[in-house]
């Protein structure tokens, strides 16, 4: 996954294509055996390729996550989202009022807001809120029976509440991951009738060497990560231990689980206000009304930025099987977004893609992609532990390894925050 892509020999590529026709997702010993046969490492060979011609603007795939979770600080700051699919629960007007700190704010064209509050439901035991009966049922059947706090949802001594509080005290905004994503992975396996099947599903995601895992954990938790990681592991074990998953609770296994989430987690962003704006953009209005509405929206966003800064969305992360296969390029031919105001990921073509061509996304935002090769490589090494060899980077291979004065001035800005902005584009 997020690393330099592998260049295959023709005979390796032919065999991989044959195996793909038999089964699209190979896991466990079958993947190990095939890798050994082709003289590849187990983690080589990840990539998403077009099987047909795709036109610019086409939706390549719409994918549900294996598991997803809202960020803990995001939820604490009253960014209200469905506890399962992360659909924003506020109306567009309520969203604008909160972000502006102005309860009197009124939005025109309220009929363009898609939020159906009459469909919202709560878990009768712990009171978490869902956007629909379908989401409540899906969560209950997959993981919520294990994670439901019942009447203890406000008890600070409950093991799960202790785990979440410890995480918030270690991982401050801008958030890039959540301990509850790992908790839902464990809960999913604990609840499942076929536990081995779910373990195989999670084993599809890229694994890392011990050294790389340490670097990922270090990036997420900071300089004191070893002590923090052990505290999290002990709290995680107290809250969720399961004999079937005993390896995940060992120091090495927990670090590996942490690295899996840190490497493969795709940021999710949802916003009822953004949905309303897109709906308003599609309205067929007389030119004076169009200009008036556009000016209102422009001013609205300026006022929100002054009051709330860049944190506009309900945010979380999820694990997506197909998206996790997409390699990086500094000149991507596809991008991810969440236009349905929930966790459904849309992968969209940025240009025409021919059959057999690799589908690549960028792990950098637009501004970062315009930086020098040296600066791009610095961000990618720090966040994803690889050196990019895309066509753009290869073309700039002879460029001096220096950072421009303008970029140096921006070095003080948090790269994680910029990455998260790109990852949670709605």
mmCIF file of C-alpha atoms in Angstrom:
data_model
loop_
_atom_site.group_PDB
_atom_site.id
_atom_site.type_symbol
_atom_site.label_atom_id
_atom_site.label_comp_id
_atom_site.label_asym_id
_atom_site.label_seq_id
_atom_site.Cartn_x
_atom_site.Cartn_y
_atom_site.Cartn_z
ATOM 1 C CA UNK A 1 0.000 0.000 0.000
ATOM 2 C CA UNK A 2 1.307 3.480 0.707
ATOM 3 C CA UNK A 3 4.819 2.950 -0.657
ATOM 4 C CA UNK A 4 6.874 2.939 -3.856
ATOM 5 C CA UNK A 5 5.165 0.723 -6.437
ATOM 6 C CA UNK A 6 6.657 -2.587 -7.539
ATOM 7 C CA UNK A 7 7.833 -3.089 -11.138
ATOM 8 C CA UNK A 8 6.867 -6.621 -12.205
ATOM 9 C CA UNK A 9 8.432 -8.919 -14.751
ATOM 10 C CA UNK A 10 6.075 -10.008 -17.587
ATOM 11 C CA UNK A 11 5.791 -13.562 -16.225
ATOM 12 C CA UNK A 12 5.000 -12.257 -12.726
ATOM 13 C CA UNK A 13 2.323 -9.937 -14.105
ATOM 14 C CA UNK A 14 0.754 -12.747 -16.159
ATOM 15 C CA UNK A 15 0.524 -15.023 -13.110
ATOM 16 C CA UNK A 16 -0.906 -12.248 -10.934
ATOM 17 C CA UNK A 17 -3.565 -11.525 -13.545
ATOM 18 C CA UNK A 18 -4.479 -15.219 -13.698
ATOM 19 C CA UNK A 19 -4.842 -15.398 -9.912
ATOM 20 C CA UNK A 20 -6.913 -12.194 -9.872
ATOM 21 C CA UNK A 21 -9.409 -13.741 -12.289
ATOM 22 C CA UNK A 22 -9.788 -16.668 -9.866
ATOM 23 C CA UNK A 23 -10.187 -14.574 -6.717
ATOM 24 C CA UNK A 24 -9.915 -10.818 -6.301
ATOM 25 C CA UNK A 25 -8.836 -10.802 -2.649
ATOM 26 C CA UNK A 26 -6.160 -13.273 -1.615
ATOM 27 C CA UNK A 27 -5.253 -13.518 2.064
ATOM 28 C CA UNK A 28 -3.360 -15.661 4.550
ATOM 29 C CA UNK A 29 -1.242 -18.620 3.466
ATOM 30 C CA UNK A 30 -2.421 -18.421 -0.169
ATOM 31 C CA UNK A 31 -0.924 -14.952 -0.497
ATOM 32 C CA UNK A 32 2.299 -16.061 1.209
ATOM 33 C CA UNK A 33 2.617 -19.097 -1.099
ATOM 34 C CA UNK A 34 1.971 -17.069 -4.258
ATOM 35 C CA UNK A 35 4.514 -14.430 -3.194
ATOM 36 C CA UNK A 36 7.127 -17.132 -2.619
ATOM 37 C CA UNK A 37 6.400 -18.690 -6.032
ATOM 38 C CA UNK A 38 6.890 -15.334 -7.786
ATOM 39 C CA UNK A 39 9.918 -14.361 -5.659
ATOM 40 C CA UNK A 40 8.068 -11.375 -4.195
ATOM 41 C CA UNK A 41 7.582 -10.245 -0.619
ATOM 42 C CA UNK A 42 4.078 -10.768 0.796
ATOM 43 C CA UNK A 43 3.297 -7.031 0.784
ATOM 44 C CA UNK A 44 4.410 -6.421 -2.810
ATOM 45 C CA UNK A 45 1.831 -6.426 -5.537
ATOM 46 C CA UNK A 46 -0.736 -4.051 -4.057
ATOM 47 C CA UNK A 47 -2.233 -1.815 -6.691
ATOM 48 C CA UNK A 48 -5.545 -0.950 -8.332
ATOM 49 C CA UNK A 49 -5.736 -1.245 -12.121
ATOM 50 C CA UNK A 50 -8.417 -0.344 -14.637
ATOM 51 C CA UNK A 51 -10.031 -3.341 -16.347
ATOM 52 C CA UNK A 52 -11.787 -1.057 -18.862
ATOM 53 C CA UNK A 53 -11.403 2.440 -20.245
ATOM 54 C CA UNK A 54 -12.525 5.086 -17.749
ATOM 55 C CA UNK A 55 -13.376 8.629 -18.739
ATOM 56 C CA UNK A 56 -12.485 11.768 -16.793
ATOM 57 C CA UNK A 57 -15.149 12.469 -14.171
ATOM 58 C CA UNK A 58 -16.406 8.877 -14.067
ATOM 59 C CA UNK A 59 -16.993 7.253 -10.691
ATOM 60 C CA UNK A 60 -14.600 4.293 -10.668
ATOM 61 C CA UNK A 61 -15.976 2.640 -7.543
ATOM 62 C CA UNK A 62 -18.217 3.387 -4.561
ATOM 63 C CA UNK A 63 -16.956 1.491 -1.523
ATOM 64 C CA UNK A 64 -18.211 0.842 1.988
ATOM 65 C CA UNK A 65 -15.588 0.573 4.724
ATOM 66 C CA UNK A 66 -14.949 -2.688 6.517
ATOM 67 C CA UNK A 67 -15.185 -0.620 9.696
ATOM 68 C CA UNK A 68 -15.256 3.115 10.477
ATOM 69 C CA UNK A 69 -15.336 5.426 13.486
ATOM 70 C CA UNK A 70 -15.664 9.142 14.213
ATOM 71 C CA UNK A 71 -12.657 10.889 15.752
ATOM 72 C CA UNK A 72 -13.034 11.288 19.516
ATOM 73 C CA UNK A 73 -12.223 15.005 19.803
ATOM 74 C CA UNK A 74 -14.454 15.708 16.821
ATOM 75 C CA UNK A 75 -17.371 14.025 18.598
ATOM 76 C CA UNK A 76 -16.563 15.732 21.910
ATOM 77 C CA UNK A 77 -16.752 19.163 20.233
ATOM 78 C CA UNK A 78 -20.361 18.430 19.183
ATOM 79 C CA UNK A 79 -19.771 17.531 15.563
ATOM 80 C CA UNK A 80 -22.829 15.284 15.598
ATOM 81 C CA UNK A 81 -22.587 12.286 13.272
ATOM 82 C CA UNK A 82 -24.276 8.913 12.919
ATOM 83 C CA UNK A 83 -22.374 6.519 15.146
ATOM 84 C CA UNK A 84 -22.202 4.007 12.303
ATOM 85 C CA UNK A 85 -21.996 5.699 8.882
ATOM 86 C CA UNK A 86 -20.806 9.152 10.073
ATOM 87 C CA UNK A 87 -23.637 10.951 8.268
ATOM 88 C CA UNK A 88 -23.931 14.467 9.693
ATOM 89 C CA UNK A 89 -26.994 14.658 11.963
ATOM 90 C CA UNK A 90 -27.414 18.432 12.181
ATOM 91 C CA UNK A 91 -29.459 20.244 9.571
ATOM 92 C CA UNK A 92 -27.458 22.604 7.375
ATOM 93 C CA UNK A 93 -28.891 25.549 9.284
ATOM 94 C CA UNK A 94 -28.003 24.025 12.678
ATOM 95 C CA UNK A 95 -24.535 23.270 11.343
ATOM 96 C CA UNK A 96 -24.043 26.875 10.228
ATOM 97 C CA UNK A 97 -25.389 28.228 13.524
ATOM 98 C CA UNK A 98 -22.930 26.129 15.563
ATOM 99 C CA UNK A 99 -19.918 26.925 13.391
ATOM 100 C CA UNK A 100 -20.784 30.637 13.447
ATOM 101 C CA UNK A 101 -21.645 30.748 17.137
ATOM 102 C CA UNK A 102 -24.809 32.526 15.997
ATOM 103 C CA UNK A 103 -28.099 30.823 16.873
ATOM 104 C CA UNK A 104 -30.114 33.353 14.859
ATOM 105 C CA UNK A 105 -28.518 32.448 11.509
ATOM 106 C CA UNK A 106 -31.082 31.525 8.865
ATOM 107 C CA UNK A 107 -30.229 29.812 5.579
ATOM 108 C CA UNK A 108 -32.207 30.410 2.395
ATOM 109 C CA UNK A 109 -33.630 27.441 0.504
ATOM 110 C CA UNK A 110 -33.978 25.193 3.569
ATOM 111 C CA UNK A 111 -35.668 22.596 1.344
ATOM 112 C CA UNK A 112 -32.220 21.855 -0.134
ATOM 113 C CA UNK A 113 -31.076 20.322 3.165
ATOM 114 C CA UNK A 114 -31.159 16.517 2.919
ATOM 115 C CA UNK A 115 -31.089 15.707 6.658
ATOM 116 C CA UNK A 116 -34.099 13.662 7.818
ATOM 117 C CA UNK A 117 -34.221 14.094 11.591
ATOM 118 C CA UNK A 118 -37.466 12.135 11.735
ATOM 119 C CA UNK A 119 -35.476 9.011 10.787
ATOM 120 C CA UNK A 120 -32.865 9.374 13.532
ATOM 121 C CA UNK A 121 -32.761 6.639 16.183
ATOM 122 C CA UNK A 122 -30.837 6.062 19.399
ATOM 123 C CA UNK A 123 -29.494 2.909 20.959
ATOM 124 C CA UNK A 124 -32.006 2.300 23.779
ATOM 125 C CA UNK A 125 -29.197 1.175 26.113
ATOM 126 C CA UNK A 126 -26.395 3.736 25.673
ATOM 127 C CA UNK A 127 -28.183 6.513 23.754
ATOM 128 C CA UNK A 128 -25.698 6.863 20.874
ATOM 129 C CA UNK A 129 -27.483 8.262 17.820
ATOM 130 C CA UNK A 130 -27.871 6.837 14.334
ATOM 131 C CA UNK A 131 -29.203 8.439 11.174
ATOM 132 C CA UNK A 132 -31.597 5.554 10.534
ATOM 133 C CA UNK A 133 -32.937 2.253 11.773
ATOM 134 C CA UNK A 134 -30.757 0.539 9.161
ATOM 135 C CA UNK A 135 -27.563 1.993 10.615
ATOM 136 C CA UNK A 136 -28.612 1.145 14.168
ATOM 137 C CA UNK A 137 -29.270 -2.438 13.133
ATOM 138 C CA UNK A 138 -26.041 -2.726 11.130
ATOM 139 C CA UNK A 139 -23.964 -1.454 14.045
ATOM 140 C CA UNK A 140 -25.729 -3.796 16.480
ATOM 141 C CA UNK A 141 -25.163 -6.818 14.263
ATOM 142 C CA UNK A 142 -21.490 -6.055 13.544
ATOM 143 C CA UNK A 143 -19.894 -4.622 16.723
ATOM 144 C CA UNK A 144 -22.172 -2.605 19.000
ATOM 145 C CA UNK A 145 -23.269 -5.496 21.207
ATOM 146 C CA UNK A 146 -19.688 -5.645 22.484
ATOM 147 C CA UNK A 147 -19.125 -1.871 22.669
ATOM 148 C CA UNK A 148 -22.508 -0.724 24.027
ATOM 149 C CA UNK A 149 -21.888 1.014 27.368
ATOM 150 C CA UNK A 150 -25.504 0.797 28.486
ATOM 151 C CA UNK A 151 -26.172 2.850 31.620
ATOM 152 C CA UNK A 152 -22.376 3.240 32.083
ATOM 153 C CA UNK A 153 -22.006 5.598 29.094
ATOM 154 C CA UNK A 154 -21.281 8.507 31.459
ATOM 155 C CA UNK A 155 -19.249 6.481 33.989
ATOM 156 C CA UNK A 156 -15.597 7.663 33.758
ATOM 157 C CA UNK A 157 -14.384 4.438 35.416
ATOM 158 C CA UNK A 158 -15.793 2.160 32.719
ATOM 159 C CA UNK A 159 -12.858 0.521 30.846
ATOM 160 C CA UNK A 160 -13.983 1.816 27.437
ATOM 161 C CA UNK A 161 -14.423 5.355 28.752
ATOM 162 C CA UNK A 162 -10.974 5.175 30.355
ATOM 163 C CA UNK A 163 -9.511 4.037 27.027
ATOM 164 C CA UNK A 164 -11.148 6.900 25.121
ATOM 165 C CA UNK A 165 -10.077 9.497 27.684
ATOM 166 C CA UNK A 166 -6.494 8.229 27.564
ATOM 167 C CA UNK A 167 -6.513 8.481 23.771
ATOM 168 C CA UNK A 168 -7.819 12.058 23.835
ATOM 169 C CA UNK A 169 -5.048 12.978 26.271
ATOM 170 C CA UNK A 170 -2.416 11.587 23.859
ATOM 171 C CA UNK A 171 -3.751 12.437 20.397
ATOM 172 C CA UNK A 172 -4.867 16.051 20.088
ATOM 173 C CA UNK A 173 -6.467 17.722 17.052
ATOM 174 C CA UNK A 174 -5.871 17.725 14.165
ATOM 175 C CA UNK A 175 -6.779 14.049 14.484
ATOM 176 C CA UNK A 176 -5.534 11.418 12.057
ATOM 177 C CA UNK A 177 -6.735 8.205 13.704
ATOM 178 C CA UNK A 178 -8.882 6.825 16.516
ATOM 179 C CA UNK A 179 -8.427 4.083 19.079
ATOM 180 C CA UNK A 180 -12.112 3.307 18.558
ATOM 181 C CA UNK A 181 -11.422 2.156 15.005
ATOM 182 C CA UNK A 182 -9.227 -0.547 16.539
ATOM 183 C CA UNK A 183 -11.888 -1.224 19.170
ATOM 184 C CA UNK A 184 -14.490 -1.795 16.449
ATOM 185 C CA UNK A 185 -12.137 -4.197 14.683
ATOM 186 C CA UNK A 186 -11.854 -6.249 17.874
ATOM 187 C CA UNK A 187 -15.578 -6.026 18.597
ATOM 188 C CA UNK A 188 -16.404 -7.123 15.051
ATOM 189 C CA UNK A 189 -14.336 -10.299 15.465
ATOM 190 C CA UNK A 190 -15.677 -10.955 18.983
ATOM 191 C CA UNK A 191 -19.284 -10.752 17.776
ATOM 192 C CA UNK A 192 -18.784 -12.704 14.571
ATOM 193 C CA UNK A 193 -19.874 -16.307 14.165
ATOM 194 C CA UNK A 194 -17.060 -16.835 11.669
ATOM 195 C CA UNK A 195 -14.185 -15.109 13.484
ATOM 196 C CA UNK A 196 -11.518 -16.473 11.137
ATOM 197 C CA UNK A 197 -13.245 -14.898 8.134
ATOM 198 C CA UNK A 198 -13.052 -11.434 9.707
ATOM 199 C CA UNK A 199 -9.440 -11.957 10.748
ATOM 200 C CA UNK A 200 -8.667 -12.760 7.090
ATOM 201 C CA UNK A 201 -10.477 -9.582 6.013
ATOM 202 C CA UNK A 202 -8.313 -7.457 8.293
ATOM 203 C CA UNK A 203 -5.180 -9.345 7.212
ATOM 204 C CA UNK A 204 -5.679 -7.983 3.670
ATOM 205 C CA UNK A 205 -4.447 -4.590 4.803
ATOM 206 C CA UNK A 206 -0.774 -3.813 4.405
ATOM 207 C CA UNK A 207 1.495 -4.990 7.211
ATOM 208 C CA UNK A 208 4.800 -3.368 8.110
ATOM 209 C CA UNK A 209 8.161 -4.386 9.500
ATOM 210 C CA UNK A 210 8.758 -3.839 13.207
ATOM 211 C CA UNK A 211 10.897 -0.771 12.508
ATOM 212 C CA UNK A 212 8.242 0.787 10.277
ATOM 213 C CA UNK A 213 5.534 0.056 12.848
ATOM 214 C CA UNK A 214 7.526 1.944 15.467
ATOM 215 C CA UNK A 215 7.841 4.917 13.131
ATOM 216 C CA UNK A 216 4.086 4.973 12.468
ATOM 217 C CA UNK A 217 3.231 4.747 16.166
ATOM 218 C CA UNK A 218 5.836 7.396 16.921
ATOM 219 C CA UNK A 219 4.218 9.699 14.357
ATOM 220 C CA UNK A 220 0.766 9.213 15.899
ATOM 221 C CA UNK A 221 1.738 9.493 19.574
ATOM 222 C CA UNK A 222 4.828 11.721 19.624
ATOM 223 C CA UNK A 223 8.124 11.528 21.484
ATOM 224 C CA UNK A 224 6.812 9.520 24.443
ATOM 225 C CA UNK A 225 5.081 6.941 22.279
ATOM 226 C CA UNK A 226 6.496 3.826 23.945
ATOM 227 C CA UNK A 227 5.150 4.683 27.384
ATOM 228 C CA UNK A 228 1.897 5.955 25.912
ATOM 229 C CA UNK A 229 1.522 2.876 23.735
ATOM 230 C CA UNK A 230 1.924 0.540 26.704
ATOM 231 C CA UNK A 231 -0.701 2.445 28.692
ATOM 232 C CA UNK A 232 -3.097 2.248 25.743
ATOM 233 C CA UNK A 233 -2.397 -1.475 25.357
ATOM 234 C CA UNK A 234 -3.180 -2.160 29.009
ATOM 235 C CA UNK A 235 -6.425 -0.161 28.840
ATOM 236 C CA UNK A 236 -7.303 -1.785 25.499
ATOM 237 C CA UNK A 237 -6.757 -5.215 27.031
ATOM 238 C CA UNK A 238 -8.843 -4.383 30.095
ATOM 239 C CA UNK A 239 -11.726 -3.218 27.927
ATOM 240 C CA UNK A 240 -11.699 -5.705 25.057
ATOM 241 C CA UNK A 241 -9.473 -8.777 25.591
ATOM 242 C CA UNK A 242 -10.493 -11.855 23.633
ATOM 243 C CA UNK A 243 -8.625 -15.175 23.609
ATOM 244 C CA UNK A 244 -9.273 -15.621 19.888
ATOM 245 C CA UNK A 245 -7.349 -12.390 19.233
ATOM 246 C CA UNK A 246 -4.721 -12.814 21.932
ATOM 247 C CA UNK A 247 -1.885 -11.780 19.616
ATOM 248 C CA UNK A 248 -3.465 -8.345 19.048
ATOM 249 C CA UNK A 249 -3.104 -7.675 22.783
ATOM 250 C CA UNK A 250 0.614 -8.507 23.062
ATOM 251 C CA UNK A 251 3.067 -5.560 22.859
ATOM 252 C CA UNK A 252 4.159 -6.593 19.354
ATOM 253 C CA UNK A 253 0.661 -7.404 18.131
ATOM 254 C CA UNK A 254 -0.807 -4.168 19.485
ATOM 255 C CA UNK A 255 1.925 -2.157 17.777
ATOM 256 C CA UNK A 256 1.200 -4.003 14.536
ATOM 257 C CA UNK A 257 -2.540 -3.308 14.898
ATOM 258 C CA UNK A 258 -1.755 0.338 15.584
ATOM 259 C CA UNK A 259 0.432 0.486 12.472
ATOM 260 C CA UNK A 260 -2.293 -1.155 10.353
ATOM 261 C CA UNK A 261 -4.766 1.561 11.315
ATOM 262 C CA UNK A 262 -2.180 4.332 11.018
ATOM 263 C CA UNK A 263 -1.104 3.223 7.541
ATOM 264 C CA UNK A 264 -4.406 2.158 5.999
ATOM 265 C CA UNK A 265 -6.932 4.422 7.713
ATOM 266 C CA UNK A 266 -8.689 6.663 5.179
ATOM 267 C CA UNK A 267 -9.967 9.963 6.510
ATOM 268 C CA UNK A 268 -13.726 10.525 6.214
ATOM 269 C CA UNK A 269 -15.421 13.915 6.172
ATOM 270 C CA UNK A 270 -19.163 14.634 6.164
ATOM 271 C CA UNK A 271 -21.060 17.904 6.281
ATOM 272 C CA UNK A 272 -24.728 18.786 5.986
ATOM 273 C CA UNK A 273 -23.734 22.388 5.188
ATOM 274 C CA UNK A 274 -21.559 21.233 2.296
ATOM 275 C CA UNK A 275 -24.439 19.099 1.017
ATOM 276 C CA UNK A 276 -26.741 22.122 1.168
ATOM 277 C CA UNK A 277 -24.217 24.267 -0.735
ATOM 278 C CA UNK A 278 -23.882 21.650 -3.499
ATOM 279 C CA UNK A 279 -27.673 21.432 -3.765
ATOM 280 C CA UNK A 280 -27.928 25.237 -3.972
ATOM 281 C CA UNK A 281 -25.275 25.287 -6.706
ATOM 282 C CA UNK A 282 -27.503 23.017 -8.786
ATOM 283 C CA UNK A 283 -30.561 25.291 -8.515
ATOM 284 C CA UNK A 284 -31.736 26.887 -11.747
ATOM 285 C CA UNK A 285 -32.127 30.521 -10.649
ATOM 286 C CA UNK A 286 -32.434 33.854 -12.453
ATOM 287 C CA UNK A 287 -29.046 35.575 -12.651
ATOM 288 C CA UNK A 288 -29.741 38.237 -9.950
ATOM 289 C CA UNK A 289 -30.861 35.543 -7.481
ATOM 290 C CA UNK A 290 -27.901 33.324 -8.396
ATOM 291 C CA UNK A 291 -25.444 36.143 -7.756
ATOM 292 C CA UNK A 292 -27.143 37.004 -4.459
ATOM 293 C CA UNK A 293 -27.077 33.376 -3.271
ATOM 294 C CA UNK A 294 -23.422 32.907 -4.291
ATOM 295 C CA UNK A 295 -22.439 36.078 -2.438
ATOM 296 C CA UNK A 296 -24.326 34.891 0.654
ATOM 297 C CA UNK A 297 -22.544 31.519 0.618
ATOM 298 C CA UNK A 298 -19.134 33.127 0.090
ATOM 299 C CA UNK A 299 -19.663 35.433 3.062
ATOM 300 C CA UNK A 300 -21.018 32.568 5.153
ATOM 301 C CA UNK A 301 -17.813 30.585 4.701
ATOM 302 C CA UNK A 302 -15.661 33.623 5.455
ATOM 303 C CA UNK A 303 -17.560 34.185 8.711
ATOM 304 C CA UNK A 304 -17.308 30.506 9.639
ATOM 305 C CA UNK A 305 -13.556 30.516 9.010
ATOM 306 C CA UNK A 306 -13.130 33.473 11.363
ATOM 307 C CA UNK A 307 -15.156 31.763 14.093
ATOM 308 C CA UNK A 308 -14.242 28.070 13.735
ATOM 309 C CA UNK A 309 -11.145 27.952 11.540
ATOM 310 C CA UNK A 310 -10.695 24.982 9.219
ATOM 311 C CA UNK A 311 -12.565 22.391 11.298
ATOM 312 C CA UNK A 312 -15.865 22.325 9.427
ATOM 313 C CA UNK A 313 -16.683 18.628 9.020
ATOM 314 C CA UNK A 314 -17.712 15.631 11.028
ATOM 315 C CA UNK A 315 -14.486 13.649 10.744
ATOM 316 C CA UNK A 316 -13.359 10.091 11.276
ATOM 317 C CA UNK A 317 -11.523 7.289 9.523
ATOM 318 C CA UNK A 318 -12.266 3.903 8.020
ATOM 319 C CA UNK A 319 -10.641 0.854 6.469
ATOM 320 C CA UNK A 320 -11.430 0.354 2.767
ATOM 321 C CA UNK A 321 -10.191 -2.773 0.976
ATOM 322 C CA UNK A 322 -10.019 -1.335 -2.554
ATOM 323 C CA UNK A 323 -8.924 2.172 -1.581
ATOM 324 C CA UNK A 324 -6.090 0.715 0.479
ATOM 325 C CA UNK A 325 -4.750 -0.865 -2.725
ATOM 326 C CA UNK A 326 -4.340 2.529 -4.414
ATOM 327 C CA UNK A 327 -0.734 3.625 -4.644
ATOM 328 C CA UNK A 328 0.381 7.249 -4.442
ATOM 329 C CA UNK A 329 1.369 9.545 -7.279
ATOM 330 C CA UNK A 330 2.217 13.254 -7.164
ATOM 331 C CA UNK A 331 0.218 13.483 -10.416
ATOM 332 C CA UNK A 332 -2.789 11.310 -9.490
ATOM 333 C CA UNK A 333 -5.352 10.156 -12.014
ATOM 334 C CA UNK A 334 -8.081 9.626 -9.378
ATOM 335 C CA UNK A 335 -9.287 11.108 -6.088
ATOM 336 C CA UNK A 336 -11.456 10.069 -3.154
ATOM 337 C CA UNK A 337 -14.429 12.019 -1.799
ATOM 338 C CA UNK A 338 -17.589 11.524 0.286
ATOM 339 C CA UNK A 339 -20.405 13.259 -1.628
ATOM 340 C CA UNK A 340 -23.193 11.205 -0.033
ATOM 341 C CA UNK A 341 -22.641 12.769 3.422
ATOM 342 C CA UNK A 342 -21.739 9.377 4.898
ATOM 343 C CA UNK A 343 -18.888 6.857 4.918
ATOM 344 C CA UNK A 344 -19.414 5.719 1.314
ATOM 345 C CA UNK A 345 -16.142 6.456 -0.498
ATOM 346 C CA UNK A 346 -16.328 7.578 -4.133
ATOM 347 C CA UNK A 347 -13.195 7.064 -6.228
ATOM 348 C CA UNK A 348 -13.418 9.414 -9.222
ATOM 349 C CA UNK A 349 -11.222 9.691 -12.326
ATOM 350 C CA UNK A 350 -9.334 12.987 -12.670
ATOM 351 C CA UNK A 351 -8.372 12.158 -16.252
ATOM 352 C CA UNK A 352 -8.993 9.481 -18.866
ATOM 353 C CA UNK A 353 -7.628 6.110 -17.700
ATOM 354 C CA UNK A 354 -7.020 3.320 -20.182
ATOM 355 C CA UNK A 355 -7.572 -0.389 -19.540
ATOM 356 C CA UNK A 356 -4.545 -1.862 -17.772
ATOM 357 C CA UNK A 357 -3.390 1.502 -16.393
ATOM 358 C CA UNK A 358 -2.784 1.807 -12.671
ATOM 359 C CA UNK A 359 -5.265 3.937 -10.719
ATOM 360 C CA UNK A 360 -3.344 6.226 -8.358
ATOM 361 C CA UNK A 361 -4.470 8.733 -5.766
ATOM 362 C CA UNK A 362 -2.362 11.315 -3.974
ATOM 363 C CA UNK A 363 -1.612 11.260 -0.271
ATOM 364 C CA UNK A 364 -0.740 14.971 -0.568
ATOM 365 C CA UNK A 365 -3.104 17.910 -0.903
ATOM 366 C CA UNK A 366 -3.039 20.287 -3.877
ATOM 367 C CA UNK A 367 -0.697 22.775 -2.206
ATOM 368 C CA UNK A 368 1.726 20.065 -1.128
ATOM 369 C CA UNK A 369 1.811 18.609 -4.651
ATOM 370 C CA UNK A 370 3.023 22.001 -5.929
ATOM 371 C CA UNK A 371 6.012 21.970 -3.570
ATOM 372 C CA UNK A 372 9.500 20.900 -4.556
ATOM 373 C CA UNK A 373 10.384 17.207 -4.897
ATOM 374 C CA UNK A 374 12.454 17.492 -1.719
ATOM 375 C CA UNK A 375 9.497 18.855 0.287
ATOM 376 C CA UNK A 376 7.073 16.268 -1.083
ATOM 377 C CA UNK A 377 9.446 13.436 -0.220
ATOM 378 C CA UNK A 378 9.905 14.810 3.294
ATOM 379 C CA UNK A 379 6.141 14.754 3.951
ATOM 380 C CA UNK A 380 5.676 11.294 2.422
ATOM 381 C CA UNK A 381 8.592 9.771 4.350
ATOM 382 C CA UNK A 382 7.398 11.226 7.645
ATOM 383 C CA UNK A 383 3.759 10.226 7.216
ATOM 384 C CA UNK A 384 3.823 7.118 5.004
ATOM 385 C CA UNK A 385 7.403 5.813 5.250
ATOM 386 C CA UNK A 386 8.253 5.603 1.538
ATOM 387 C CA UNK A 387 10.107 7.587 -1.126
ATOM 388 C CA UNK A 388 7.946 8.395 -4.128
ATOM 389 C CA UNK A 389 9.103 7.349 -7.615
ATOM 390 C CA UNK A 390 6.142 8.595 -9.635
ATOM 391 C CA UNK A 391 6.795 10.144 -13.093
ATOM 392 C CA UNK A 392 6.834 13.667 -11.644
ATOM 393 C CA UNK A 393 9.415 12.757 -9.006
ATOM 394 C CA UNK A 394 11.557 10.890 -11.514
ATOM 395 C CA UNK A 395 11.469 13.874 -13.882
ATOM 396 C CA UNK A 396 12.678 16.093 -11.037
ATOM 397 C CA UNK A 397 15.340 13.642 -9.825
ATOM 398 C CA UNK A 398 18.169 16.044 -10.690
ATOM 399 C CA UNK A 399 16.592 18.962 -8.798
ATOM 400 C CA UNK A 400 18.577 20.210 -5.811
ATOM 401 C CA UNK A 401 17.436 18.822 -2.446
ATOM 402 C CA UNK A 402 16.530 22.214 -1.081
ATOM 403 C CA UNK A 403 13.329 23.787 0.156
ATOM 404 C CA UNK A 404 12.301 27.219 -1.089
ATOM 405 C CA UNK A 405 12.114 30.149 1.320
ATOM 406 C CA UNK A 406 8.348 30.224 0.920
ATOM 407 C CA UNK A 407 8.086 26.534 1.847
ATOM 408 C CA UNK A 408 10.451 26.988 4.763
ATOM 409 C CA UNK A 409 8.079 29.592 6.165
ATOM 410 C CA UNK A 410 5.342 26.971 6.049
ATOM 411 C CA UNK A 411 7.403 24.284 7.762
ATOM 412 C CA UNK A 412 5.982 25.393 11.095
ATOM 413 C CA UNK A 413 2.502 24.455 9.908
ATOM 414 C CA UNK A 414 1.335 20.957 10.778
ATOM 415 C CA UNK A 415 1.737 18.597 7.861
ATOM 416 C CA UNK A 416 -0.776 16.238 9.507
ATOM 417 C CA UNK A 417 -3.389 18.990 9.388
ATOM 418 C CA UNK A 418 -2.787 19.539 5.673
ATOM 419 C CA UNK A 419 -2.957 15.822 4.998
ATOM 420 C CA UNK A 420 -6.182 15.534 6.953
ATOM 421 C CA UNK A 421 -7.741 18.375 4.958
ATOM 422 C CA UNK A 422 -7.081 16.416 1.782
ATOM 423 C CA UNK A 423 -8.185 13.096 3.232
ATOM 424 C CA UNK A 424 -11.523 14.395 4.460
ATOM 425 C CA UNK A 425 -12.545 16.264 1.322
ATOM 426 C CA UNK A 426 -16.311 16.189 0.899
#
